[in-house]
Amino acid sequence: MLFFEKALEYLEQNKENLAPLTVRTYYWNLKKIQYFRPDLDCADINEQMVRDFKQHLQQKGNKPNTVIKALSVLRSFSRHMLADGLISENPFNKVRIGQVYTRRGFLTTSELKKLYLNYQDQRRFLTETEQDVMRAFLFSCFTGLRYSDLHSLDASEIFDYKIRKQMHKTGDPVYVPIPLQARLLLPENLKSGPVFRIVENSHFNRTLRTAAKKLGYYKHIHCHLARHTFATTCITLGIPLPATSKLLGHRKLETTLIYAKFVDTFLDKEMKKFKKLG
């Protein structure tokens, strides 16, 4: 069976469990594989094919992150096919995809505080949709929830101002005590149903940028920036990295450590330990 057709079948089966942006990302990366080998059969996926595809992407001038994403998508669908017996062995056993770290944008603690206070003081100047979007964004800044988890967050998943839910992206459970700032963003009558009214992702980001400008924030902003902001804020406040990692639902501490690279106060604090030498 052709790889592209089978991969689309898998994608269609899991569509309801994926965010729209994730579905589009998978689809366009699958198209890259189809362009590389239109007649690629599932049984032809092996180590050499992976290496050839990687070289093809590099020769086409794709950036490292783009190559890594395409290979990650290939690996994801290869795992499905391996489980279903369509391929005999894992083609990625001896192939290292690699990882490229890029600077992740975030709001500094002072920027977050200013935006939060401006929202509380000036939200009457925002449209209803802009208020909904900004409230959800700020809630994410204080809890670390992804867009997909904000979208699916139900009142039943909040008890005694603590979030207990299954993350949409990974399926892993996450536990987040809600800080006071975020509690004030919750609906007054939190009884049942969706906590926030969340519009489609691209609409969310456009509306967010419009609302932010009305509140005096002019840098480029998008929904996932809130999660980065939560991570860097935790580190800035001195919350231990293992605890921050747990709050974010990271499976590996190394993923959380990426944020520590961008927080100068974290490095300042750690280097002060040299004073112990006397």
Phi, psi and omega in degrees: 000141181294138182301312185299317181295317181291321179296319178296326178296315176299317182298318180295322180294328184256007186305319184291340182263003183242148175290148180307320180295323178294318178300315180295320179298314178301314184299311183291330176284329174293325177296326177296320178293320179295321178296321180293314180220088183302328183259021183296122177266151179305319183293344182270000180279111180216184183302317182293321179298318179298315180296321179294320179295318179299316179295320178301314180296319180294320179292334178283355178087015178293143178289156182309316180296325179292319178296315181298318180297315180297317179292325178295321178294316177300317180296319181300312181286332176296323179296320176299315183291325177295317180295328181269002177078016180278337172232151189274332180211159182291114182290350182258008181304321184244013181248120179267119180290320181091173180211134179241124179265128176243157180294128182262128180289152177196162174273135174291167180299324179290322178294319179296314180299316181295315181295320180296312181293321178296323177296315181296324184274330190238014184296340178297341180274356180263153174290169181299317180294319178297322177295316179300314183293312181295322179297316179294319179299311181295323177300320177294324178299332182258356181230340178082008181291139175287168177304314182297326180281328172297319182296322185264355184300123181248151181302330180292345180268003177240122178220129180055041180057041175225132180267127172231110182210166177265123182293137183295319186289314186254339184083358180279148177285149178223144180234121182225110172294133185273119179290163184305316183303320181284330178300323181289350179264351180284153176300149182296317180256084182267090185245307181202162178087185181301140180283320182238155172265106186251121177277172180304148192307310182294322176295320178303311184293322177296315181294322179300316181294322178295315180295319181299318180296322178296334181262009175089016177248119189247359178285160178296132185223146177210168189301316186290346176299332181295318180295318176298320180296318178300315182298311182290329177293317177304314181293318179299322181283353178090012175294127183306144182303318178300323179290318177299318179299319180294318180296325180280345182078023178288140177279333181235138178296331181301327179295320179290325181299336179303320182291327181299333180296337187255005181250103183297324182295329177296315179292321178301314182296317182294321182289339177294346179294343178295340179297338180294343179288346180082000000 
